[in-house]
């Protein structure tokens, strides 16, 4: 009996140690994921419909804090430029320093350095631009256009500016990695294949999936570790229950006959 008791105590002690370890590791992953995400990402609410149908008005996006030098063609960026109104705006990068951006060819496509670009993110039947244009992007600048080509006020509207509609790379505040809200629109942003064949290629997604995995796994470990104690007590039989066969400890009572 004493050996069985020691064995039960050993199993219980090991379970308590493992559950405590799970809670501790879970807290580190959960809180660390939140801190990591807060340092790397900034949420923004989209104020206009200029990026539809890719990003809708009112959507909440997560933008990775990156240096403007890391931006590539096809990226959707958050930027702030005084010429454009000195407020955060979202547009897609279609040209970088040295690019000759023109629109449109005979198939209605935009061309970069003479190479036509297919843009699957545009609404079906939407032209690459409702107005023809041709410009060479100055070095260290970005040419930005919204996906809603018929309503977006973008680099095409600023072609007469000294910068020919381009924005300095230093104006970039972040690169959009995902749509966070509403839940039905949640998803990571794709890197358009049309830009992959151009010099420099496309950018790589940020670590957002790892951040989310850290938070989710941490939460599961915390919940699982915290639930171990109550579950173990419910599932483990009480010691000594039913040993004596009920009240009286199995001892008989003899009635005397007078």
C-alpha atoms as a PDB file:
ATOM      1  CA  UNK A   1       0.000   0.000   0.000  1.00  0.00           C
ATOM      2  CA  UNK A   2       2.793   2.417   0.836  1.00  0.00           C
ATOM      3  CA  UNK A   3       4.537   1.677  -2.514  1.00  0.00           C
ATOM      4  CA  UNK A   4       1.375   2.476  -4.449  1.00  0.00           C
ATOM      5  CA  UNK A   5       1.039   5.719  -2.562  1.00  0.00           C
ATOM      6  CA  UNK A   6       4.560   6.766  -3.377  1.00  0.00           C
ATOM      7  CA  UNK A   7       3.962   5.930  -7.067  1.00  0.00           C
ATOM      8  CA  UNK A   8       0.785   8.026  -7.165  1.00  0.00           C
ATOM      9  CA  UNK A   9       2.551  10.915  -5.490  1.00  0.00           C
ATOM     10  CA  UNK A  10       5.378  10.696  -8.034  1.00  0.00           C
ATOM     11  CA  UNK A  11       3.010  10.817 -10.990  1.00  0.00           C
ATOM     12  CA  UNK A  12       1.089  13.702  -9.440  1.00  0.00           C
ATOM     13  CA  UNK A  13       4.266  15.637  -8.730  1.00  0.00           C
ATOM     14  CA  UNK A  14       5.549  15.128 -12.296  1.00  0.00           C
ATOM     15  CA  UNK A  15       2.202  16.276 -13.685  1.00  0.00           C
ATOM     16  CA  UNK A  16       2.254  19.424 -11.583  1.00  0.00           C
ATOM     17  CA  UNK A  17       5.807  20.202 -12.710  1.00  0.00           C
ATOM     18  CA  UNK A  18       4.924  19.701 -16.390  1.00  0.00           C
ATOM     19  CA  UNK A  19       1.751  21.771 -16.127  1.00  0.00           C
ATOM     20  CA  UNK A  20       3.664  24.587 -14.441  1.00  0.00           C
ATOM     21  CA  UNK A  21       6.311  24.420 -17.150  1.00  0.00           C
ATOM     22  CA  UNK A  22       3.632  24.524 -19.854  1.00  0.00           C
ATOM     23  CA  UNK A  23       2.090  27.645 -18.288  1.00  0.00           C
ATOM     24  CA  UNK A  24       5.478  29.347 -17.977  1.00  0.00           C
ATOM     25  CA  UNK A  25       6.485  28.587 -21.585  1.00  0.00           C
ATOM     26  CA  UNK A  26       3.024  29.548 -22.784  1.00  0.00           C
ATOM     27  CA  UNK A  27       3.228  32.927 -21.044  1.00  0.00           C
ATOM     28  CA  UNK A  28       6.601  33.599 -22.664  1.00  0.00           C
ATOM     29  CA  UNK A  29       5.319  32.691 -26.138  1.00  0.00           C
ATOM     30  CA  UNK A  30       2.005  34.520 -25.708  1.00  0.00           C
ATOM     31  CA  UNK A  31       3.395  37.767 -24.303  1.00  0.00           C
ATOM     32  CA  UNK A  32       6.519  37.570 -26.443  1.00  0.00           C
ATOM     33  CA  UNK A  33       4.392  37.191 -29.579  1.00  0.00           C
ATOM     34  CA  UNK A  34       2.377  40.277 -28.694  1.00  0.00           C
ATOM     35  CA  UNK A  35       5.493  42.330 -27.960  1.00  0.00           C
ATOM     36  CA  UNK A  36       7.193  41.080 -31.120  1.00  0.00           C
ATOM     37  CA  UNK A  37       4.138  41.942 -33.206  1.00  0.00           C
ATOM     38  CA  UNK A  38       3.801  45.398 -31.620  1.00  0.00           C
ATOM     39  CA  UNK A  39       7.427  46.178 -32.429  1.00  0.00           C
ATOM     40  CA  UNK A  40       7.241  44.993 -36.033  1.00  0.00           C
ATOM     41  CA  UNK A  41       3.708  45.923 -37.104  1.00  0.00           C
ATOM     42  CA  UNK A  42       1.490  48.976 -37.075  1.00  0.00           C
ATOM     43  CA  UNK A  43      -2.298  48.761 -37.657  1.00  0.00           C
ATOM     44  CA  UNK A  44      -3.974  51.203 -40.035  1.00  0.00           C
ATOM     45  CA  UNK A  45      -7.577  51.800 -40.991  1.00  0.00           C
ATOM     46  CA  UNK A  46      -8.098  52.369 -44.716  1.00  0.00           C
ATOM     47  CA  UNK A  47      -9.925  55.695 -45.154  1.00  0.00           C
ATOM     48  CA  UNK A  48     -10.752  55.550 -48.894  1.00  0.00           C
ATOM     49  CA  UNK A  49     -11.756  53.118 -51.643  1.00  0.00           C
ATOM     50  CA  UNK A  50      -8.627  53.768 -53.727  1.00  0.00           C
ATOM     51  CA  UNK A  51      -7.256  50.236 -53.126  1.00  0.00           C
ATOM     52  CA  UNK A  52     -10.464  48.336 -53.922  1.00  0.00           C
ATOM     53  CA  UNK A  53     -11.058  45.508 -54.634  1.00  0.00           C
ATOM     54  CA  UNK A  54      -7.817  44.417 -52.913  1.00  0.00           C
ATOM     55  CA  UNK A  55      -8.452  46.408 -49.727  1.00  0.00           C
ATOM     56  CA  UNK A  56     -11.850  47.890 -48.970  1.00  0.00           C
ATOM     57  CA  UNK A  57     -12.684  51.184 -47.314  1.00  0.00           C
ATOM     58  CA  UNK A  58     -12.748  50.711 -43.540  1.00  0.00           C
ATOM     59  CA  UNK A  59     -10.575  47.587 -43.555  1.00  0.00           C
ATOM     60  CA  UNK A  60      -7.963  47.262 -40.823  1.00  0.00           C
ATOM     61  CA  UNK A  61      -4.537  46.315 -42.152  1.00  0.00           C
ATOM     62  CA  UNK A  62      -1.234  45.361 -40.533  1.00  0.00           C
ATOM     63  CA  UNK A  63       1.800  47.105 -41.996  1.00  0.00           C
ATOM     64  CA  UNK A  64       5.298  45.879 -41.238  1.00  0.00           C
ATOM     65  CA  UNK A  65       7.603  48.699 -40.196  1.00  0.00           C
ATOM     66  CA  UNK A  66      10.249  48.592 -42.931  1.00  0.00           C
ATOM     67  CA  UNK A  67      12.795  50.968 -44.345  1.00  0.00           C
ATOM     68  CA  UNK A  68      11.863  52.468 -47.699  1.00  0.00           C
ATOM     69  CA  UNK A  69      14.916  50.824 -49.200  1.00  0.00           C
ATOM     70  CA  UNK A  70      13.316  47.396 -48.660  1.00  0.00           C
ATOM     71  CA  UNK A  71      10.278  48.194 -50.797  1.00  0.00           C
ATOM     72  CA  UNK A  72       9.877  46.413 -54.150  1.00  0.00           C
ATOM     73  CA  UNK A  73       7.492  46.701 -57.078  1.00  0.00           C
ATOM     74  CA  UNK A  74       4.080  45.265 -56.310  1.00  0.00           C
ATOM     75  CA  UNK A  75       4.193  46.108 -52.591  1.00  0.00           C
ATOM     76  CA  UNK A  76       1.263  47.919 -51.002  1.00  0.00           C
ATOM     77  CA  UNK A  77       2.772  50.564 -48.752  1.00  0.00           C
ATOM     78  CA  UNK A  78       1.683  53.090 -46.163  1.00  0.00           C
ATOM     79  CA  UNK A  79       3.377  56.427 -46.757  1.00  0.00           C
ATOM     80  CA  UNK A  80       3.137  60.041 -45.724  1.00  0.00           C
ATOM     81  CA  UNK A  81       4.130  62.901 -47.995  1.00  0.00           C
ATOM     82  CA  UNK A  82       3.345  66.599 -47.584  1.00  0.00           C
ATOM     83  CA  UNK A  83       2.672  67.054 -51.284  1.00  0.00           C
ATOM     84  CA  UNK A  84      -0.078  64.420 -51.038  1.00  0.00           C
ATOM     85  CA  UNK A  85      -1.708  65.920 -47.960  1.00  0.00           C
ATOM     86  CA  UNK A  86       0.652  64.929 -45.128  1.00  0.00           C
ATOM     87  CA  UNK A  87      -1.551  62.052 -43.917  1.00  0.00           C
ATOM     88  CA  UNK A  88      -1.010  58.267 -44.051  1.00  0.00           C
ATOM     89  CA  UNK A  89      -2.085  56.822 -47.395  1.00  0.00           C
ATOM     90  CA  UNK A  90      -2.072  53.351 -48.986  1.00  0.00           C
ATOM     91  CA  UNK A  91      -0.980  52.742 -52.585  1.00  0.00           C
ATOM     92  CA  UNK A  92       0.738  50.061 -54.642  1.00  0.00           C
ATOM     93  CA  UNK A  93       4.322  50.497 -55.834  1.00  0.00           C
ATOM     94  CA  UNK A  94       4.460  50.028 -59.610  1.00  0.00           C
ATOM     95  CA  UNK A  95       7.757  51.767 -60.367  1.00  0.00           C
ATOM     96  CA  UNK A  96      11.083  52.407 -58.646  1.00  0.00           C
ATOM     97  CA  UNK A  97      13.979  54.747 -59.395  1.00  0.00           C
ATOM     98  CA  UNK A  98      15.050  54.558 -63.049  1.00  0.00           C
ATOM     99  CA  UNK A  99      11.884  52.809 -64.283  1.00  0.00           C
ATOM    100  CA  UNK A 100       9.993  54.116 -67.287  1.00  0.00           C
ATOM    101  CA  UNK A 101       6.320  53.617 -66.493  1.00  0.00           C
ATOM    102  CA  UNK A 102       3.801  53.985 -69.302  1.00  0.00           C
ATOM    103  CA  UNK A 103       0.155  53.278 -69.969  1.00  0.00           C
ATOM    104  CA  UNK A 104      -1.381  51.851 -71.847  1.00  0.00           C
ATOM    105  CA  UNK A 105      -0.364  49.342 -74.555  1.00  0.00           C
ATOM    106  CA  UNK A 106      -2.776  47.952 -77.170  1.00  0.00           C
ATOM    107  CA  UNK A 107      -4.135  45.439 -74.674  1.00  0.00           C
ATOM    108  CA  UNK A 108      -4.739  48.188 -72.112  1.00  0.00           C
ATOM    109  CA  UNK A 109      -1.843  47.115 -69.892  1.00  0.00           C
ATOM    110  CA  UNK A 110       0.696  49.221 -68.066  1.00  0.00           C
ATOM    111  CA  UNK A 111       4.304  48.730 -69.126  1.00  0.00           C
ATOM    112  CA  UNK A 112       7.503  49.050 -67.084  1.00  0.00           C
ATOM    113  CA  UNK A 113      10.656  49.575 -69.101  1.00  0.00           C
ATOM    114  CA  UNK A 114       8.714  48.373 -72.127  1.00  0.00           C
ATOM    115  CA  UNK A 115       7.536  45.139 -70.485  1.00  0.00           C
ATOM    116  CA  UNK A 116       3.754  44.758 -70.133  1.00  0.00           C
ATOM    117  CA  UNK A 117       2.487  43.962 -66.636  1.00  0.00           C
ATOM    118  CA  UNK A 118      -0.586  41.812 -66.005  1.00  0.00           C
ATOM    119  CA  UNK A 119      -2.398  43.010 -62.879  1.00  0.00           C
ATOM    120  CA  UNK A 120      -4.807  40.338 -61.569  1.00  0.00           C
ATOM    121  CA  UNK A 121      -5.645  42.438 -58.503  1.00  0.00           C
ATOM    122  CA  UNK A 122      -7.608  44.928 -60.604  1.00  0.00           C
ATOM    123  CA  UNK A 123     -11.390  44.580 -60.815  1.00  0.00           C
ATOM    124  CA  UNK A 124     -12.562  42.511 -63.772  1.00  0.00           C
ATOM    125  CA  UNK A 125     -12.639  44.655 -66.889  1.00  0.00           C
ATOM    126  CA  UNK A 126     -10.904  47.567 -65.192  1.00  0.00           C
ATOM    127  CA  UNK A 127      -8.290  49.346 -67.324  1.00  0.00           C
ATOM    128  CA  UNK A 128      -4.733  49.806 -66.069  1.00  0.00           C
ATOM    129  CA  UNK A 129      -5.423  53.555 -66.258  1.00  0.00           C
ATOM    130  CA  UNK A 130      -8.245  55.707 -67.533  1.00  0.00           C
ATOM    131  CA  UNK A 131      -5.701  58.309 -68.685  1.00  0.00           C
ATOM    132  CA  UNK A 132      -2.568  57.733 -70.741  1.00  0.00           C
ATOM    133  CA  UNK A 133       0.756  58.662 -69.162  1.00  0.00           C
ATOM    134  CA  UNK A 134       4.485  58.154 -69.509  1.00  0.00           C
ATOM    135  CA  UNK A 135       7.129  59.021 -66.926  1.00  0.00           C
ATOM    136  CA  UNK A 136      10.583  58.051 -65.721  1.00  0.00           C
ATOM    137  CA  UNK A 137      10.835  57.595 -61.958  1.00  0.00           C
ATOM    138  CA  UNK A 138      13.685  59.627 -60.375  1.00  0.00           C
ATOM    139  CA  UNK A 139      16.330  57.741 -58.409  1.00  0.00           C
ATOM    140  CA  UNK A 140      15.382  57.042 -54.794  1.00  0.00           C
ATOM    141  CA  UNK A 141      11.677  57.556 -55.569  1.00  0.00           C
ATOM    142  CA  UNK A 142       8.588  55.362 -55.926  1.00  0.00           C
ATOM    143  CA  UNK A 143       5.711  55.589 -58.403  1.00  0.00           C
ATOM    144  CA  UNK A 144       2.481  54.731 -56.562  1.00  0.00           C
ATOM    145  CA  UNK A 145      -0.958  53.871 -57.928  1.00  0.00           C
ATOM    146  CA  UNK A 146      -4.149  52.677 -56.250  1.00  0.00           C
ATOM    147  CA  UNK A 147      -5.810  49.459 -57.434  1.00  0.00           C
ATOM    148  CA  UNK A 148      -9.106  51.291 -58.040  1.00  0.00           C
ATOM    149  CA  UNK A 149      -7.766  52.977 -61.153  1.00  0.00           C
ATOM    150  CA  UNK A 150     -10.890  54.992 -61.930  1.00  0.00           C
ATOM    151  CA  UNK A 151     -11.109  56.802 -58.582  1.00  0.00           C
ATOM    152  CA  UNK A 152      -7.620  56.677 -57.048  1.00  0.00           C
ATOM    153  CA  UNK A 153      -5.762  59.963 -56.671  1.00  0.00           C
ATOM    154  CA  UNK A 154      -2.144  58.861 -56.975  1.00  0.00           C
ATOM    155  CA  UNK A 155       1.126  59.456 -58.804  1.00  0.00           C
ATOM    156  CA  UNK A 156      -0.753  59.952 -62.075  1.00  0.00           C
ATOM    157  CA  UNK A 157      -2.424  63.025 -60.557  1.00  0.00           C
ATOM    158  CA  UNK A 158       0.940  64.540 -59.592  1.00  0.00           C
ATOM    159  CA  UNK A 159       2.841  64.107 -62.859  1.00  0.00           C
ATOM    160  CA  UNK A 160       3.215  67.873 -63.190  1.00  0.00           C
ATOM    161  CA  UNK A 161       5.008  68.092 -59.822  1.00  0.00           C
ATOM    162  CA  UNK A 162       8.759  68.533 -59.659  1.00  0.00           C
ATOM    163  CA  UNK A 163       9.087  64.843 -58.686  1.00  0.00           C
ATOM    164  CA  UNK A 164       6.889  63.739 -61.645  1.00  0.00           C
ATOM    165  CA  UNK A 165       4.398  62.163 -59.271  1.00  0.00           C
ATOM    166  CA  UNK A 166       6.946  60.053 -57.424  1.00  0.00           C
ATOM    167  CA  UNK A 167       7.365  59.811 -53.647  1.00  0.00           C
ATOM    168  CA  UNK A 168      10.700  59.489 -51.785  1.00  0.00           C
ATOM    169  CA  UNK A 169      11.439  56.058 -50.344  1.00  0.00           C
ATOM    170  CA  UNK A 170      11.932  57.810 -47.016  1.00  0.00           C
ATOM    171  CA  UNK A 171       8.200  58.641 -46.983  1.00  0.00           C
ATOM    172  CA  UNK A 172       7.319  54.946 -46.540  1.00  0.00           C
ATOM    173  CA  UNK A 173       6.061  54.091 -43.046  1.00  0.00           C
ATOM    174  CA  UNK A 174       5.257  50.430 -43.584  1.00  0.00           C
ATOM    175  CA  UNK A 175       4.500  47.621 -46.019  1.00  0.00           C
ATOM    176  CA  UNK A 176       1.075  46.009 -45.757  1.00  0.00           C
ATOM    177  CA  UNK A 177       1.404  42.319 -44.888  1.00  0.00           C
ATOM    178  CA  UNK A 178      -2.182  41.374 -44.062  1.00  0.00           C
ATOM    179  CA  UNK A 179      -5.778  42.456 -43.732  1.00  0.00           C
ATOM    180  CA  UNK A 180      -6.726  41.986 -40.078  1.00  0.00           C
ATOM    181  CA  UNK A 181     -10.353  43.158 -40.040  1.00  0.00           C
ATOM    182  CA  UNK A 182     -13.118  42.374 -40.819  1.00  0.00           C
ATOM    183  CA  UNK A 183     -12.635  38.665 -40.096  1.00  0.00           C
ATOM    184  CA  UNK A 184     -14.187  37.685 -43.412  1.00  0.00           C
ATOM    185  CA  UNK A 185     -11.439  39.557 -45.254  1.00  0.00           C
ATOM    186  CA  UNK A 186      -8.554  38.275 -43.112  1.00  0.00           C
ATOM    187  CA  UNK A 187      -5.546  37.120 -45.135  1.00  0.00           C
ATOM    188  CA  UNK A 188      -1.943  37.725 -46.092  1.00  0.00           C
ATOM    189  CA  UNK A 189      -1.131  40.037 -48.981  1.00  0.00           C
ATOM    190  CA  UNK A 190       0.104  38.333 -52.137  1.00  0.00           C
ATOM    191  CA  UNK A 191       3.242  39.433 -53.968  1.00  0.00           C
ATOM    192  CA  UNK A 192       2.149  39.876 -57.620  1.00  0.00           C
ATOM    193  CA  UNK A 193       3.945  37.466 -59.944  1.00  0.00           C
ATOM    194  CA  UNK A 194       3.898  40.030 -62.751  1.00  0.00           C
ATOM    195  CA  UNK A 195       6.665  41.990 -60.995  1.00  0.00           C
ATOM    196  CA  UNK A 196       8.792  38.964 -60.073  1.00  0.00           C
ATOM    197  CA  UNK A 197      10.519  38.876 -63.467  1.00  0.00           C
ATOM    198  CA  UNK A 198      11.688  42.485 -63.261  1.00  0.00           C
ATOM    199  CA  UNK A 199      15.125  43.402 -61.832  1.00  0.00           C
ATOM    200  CA  UNK A 200      15.047  43.222 -58.036  1.00  0.00           C
ATOM    201  CA  UNK A 201      12.054  40.880 -58.018  1.00  0.00           C
ATOM    202  CA  UNK A 202       9.418  41.136 -55.302  1.00  0.00           C
ATOM    203  CA  UNK A 203       9.726  41.449 -51.538  1.00  0.00           C
ATOM    204  CA  UNK A 204       9.362  38.606 -49.046  1.00  0.00           C
ATOM    205  CA  UNK A 205       6.471  38.526 -46.554  1.00  0.00           C
ATOM    206  CA  UNK A 206       7.279  39.547 -42.997  1.00  0.00           C
ATOM    207  CA  UNK A 207       7.225  37.257 -39.942  1.00  0.00           C
ATOM    208  CA  UNK A 208       3.529  37.785 -39.198  1.00  0.00           C
ATOM    209  CA  UNK A 209       2.667  34.037 -39.436  1.00  0.00           C
ATOM    210  CA  UNK A 210       5.363  33.284 -36.856  1.00  0.00           C
ATOM    211  CA  UNK A 211       4.065  36.046 -34.592  1.00  0.00           C
ATOM    212  CA  UNK A 212       0.522  34.644 -34.762  1.00  0.00           C
ATOM    213  CA  UNK A 213       1.762  31.085 -34.233  1.00  0.00           C
ATOM    214  CA  UNK A 214       3.640  32.202 -31.107  1.00  0.00           C
ATOM    215  CA  UNK A 215       0.524  33.831 -29.665  1.00  0.00           C
ATOM    216  CA  UNK A 216      -1.772  30.885 -30.469  1.00  0.00           C
ATOM    217  CA  UNK A 217       0.622  28.183 -29.213  1.00  0.00           C
ATOM    218  CA  UNK A 218       1.310  30.232 -26.081  1.00  0.00           C
ATOM    219  CA  UNK A 219      -2.399  30.577 -25.360  1.00  0.00           C
ATOM    220  CA  UNK A 220      -2.968  26.835 -25.805  1.00  0.00           C
ATOM    221  CA  UNK A 221      -0.087  25.974 -23.471  1.00  0.00           C
ATOM    222  CA  UNK A 222      -1.358  28.351 -20.794  1.00  0.00           C
ATOM    223  CA  UNK A 223      -4.899  26.988 -21.009  1.00  0.00           C
ATOM    224  CA  UNK A 224      -3.743  23.375 -21.126  1.00  0.00           C
ATOM    225  CA  UNK A 225      -1.338  23.768 -18.209  1.00  0.00           C
ATOM    226  CA  UNK A 226      -3.881  25.606 -16.089  1.00  0.00           C
ATOM    227  CA  UNK A 227      -6.535  22.976 -16.793  1.00  0.00           C
ATOM    228  CA  UNK A 228      -4.326  20.043 -15.800  1.00  0.00           C
ATOM    229  CA  UNK A 229      -4.841  20.322 -12.030  1.00  0.00           C
ATOM    230  CA  UNK A 230      -8.677  20.435 -12.026  1.00  0.00           C
ATOM    231  CA  UNK A 231      -8.883  17.699 -14.680  1.00  0.00           C
ATOM    232  CA  UNK A 232      -6.462  15.440 -12.814  1.00  0.00           C
ATOM    233  CA  UNK A 233      -8.481  15.793  -9.590  1.00  0.00           C
ATOM    234  CA  UNK A 234     -11.712  14.919 -11.407  1.00  0.00           C
ATOM    235  CA  UNK A 235     -10.260  11.879 -13.160  1.00  0.00           C
ATOM    236  CA  UNK A 236      -8.197  10.415 -10.278  1.00  0.00           C
ATOM    237  CA  UNK A 237     -10.234   8.103  -7.918  1.00  0.00           C
ATOM    238  CA  UNK A 238     -10.205   9.069  -4.265  1.00  0.00           C
ATOM    239  CA  UNK A 239      -7.910   6.867  -2.215  1.00  0.00           C
ATOM    240  CA  UNK A 240      -9.658   4.300  -0.017  1.00  0.00           C
ATOM    241  CA  UNK A 241     -13.065   4.701  -1.659  1.00  0.00           C
ATOM    242  CA  UNK A 242     -15.057   1.468  -1.389  1.00  0.00           C
ATOM    243  CA  UNK A 243     -12.303  -0.490   0.465  1.00  0.00           C
ATOM    244  CA  UNK A 244     -14.469  -1.506   3.435  1.00  0.00           C
ATOM    245  CA  UNK A 245     -17.632  -2.337   1.511  1.00  0.00           C
ATOM    246  CA  UNK A 246     -19.740   0.456   2.917  1.00  0.00           C
ATOM    247  CA  UNK A 247     -20.725   1.668   6.399  1.00  0.00           C
ATOM    248  CA  UNK A 248     -19.737  -0.490   9.308  1.00  0.00           C
ATOM    249  CA  UNK A 249     -16.488  -1.621   7.703  1.00  0.00           C
ATOM    250  CA  UNK A 250     -17.972  -5.061   6.845  1.00  0.00           C
ATOM    251  CA  UNK A 251     -18.320  -6.090  10.542  1.00  0.00           C
ATOM    252  CA  UNK A 252     -21.483  -8.157  11.316  1.00  0.00           C
ATOM    253  CA  UNK A 253     -23.830  -7.610  14.322  1.00  0.00           C
ATOM    254  CA  UNK A 254     -25.059 -10.648  16.243  1.00  0.00           C
ATOM    255  CA  UNK A 255     -28.439 -10.375  17.940  1.00  0.00           C
ATOM    256  CA  UNK A 256     -28.851 -12.283  21.153  1.00  0.00           C
ATOM    257  CA  UNK A 257     -31.829 -14.656  21.673  1.00  0.00           C
ATOM    258  CA  UNK A 258     -33.284 -14.591  25.109  1.00  0.00           C
END
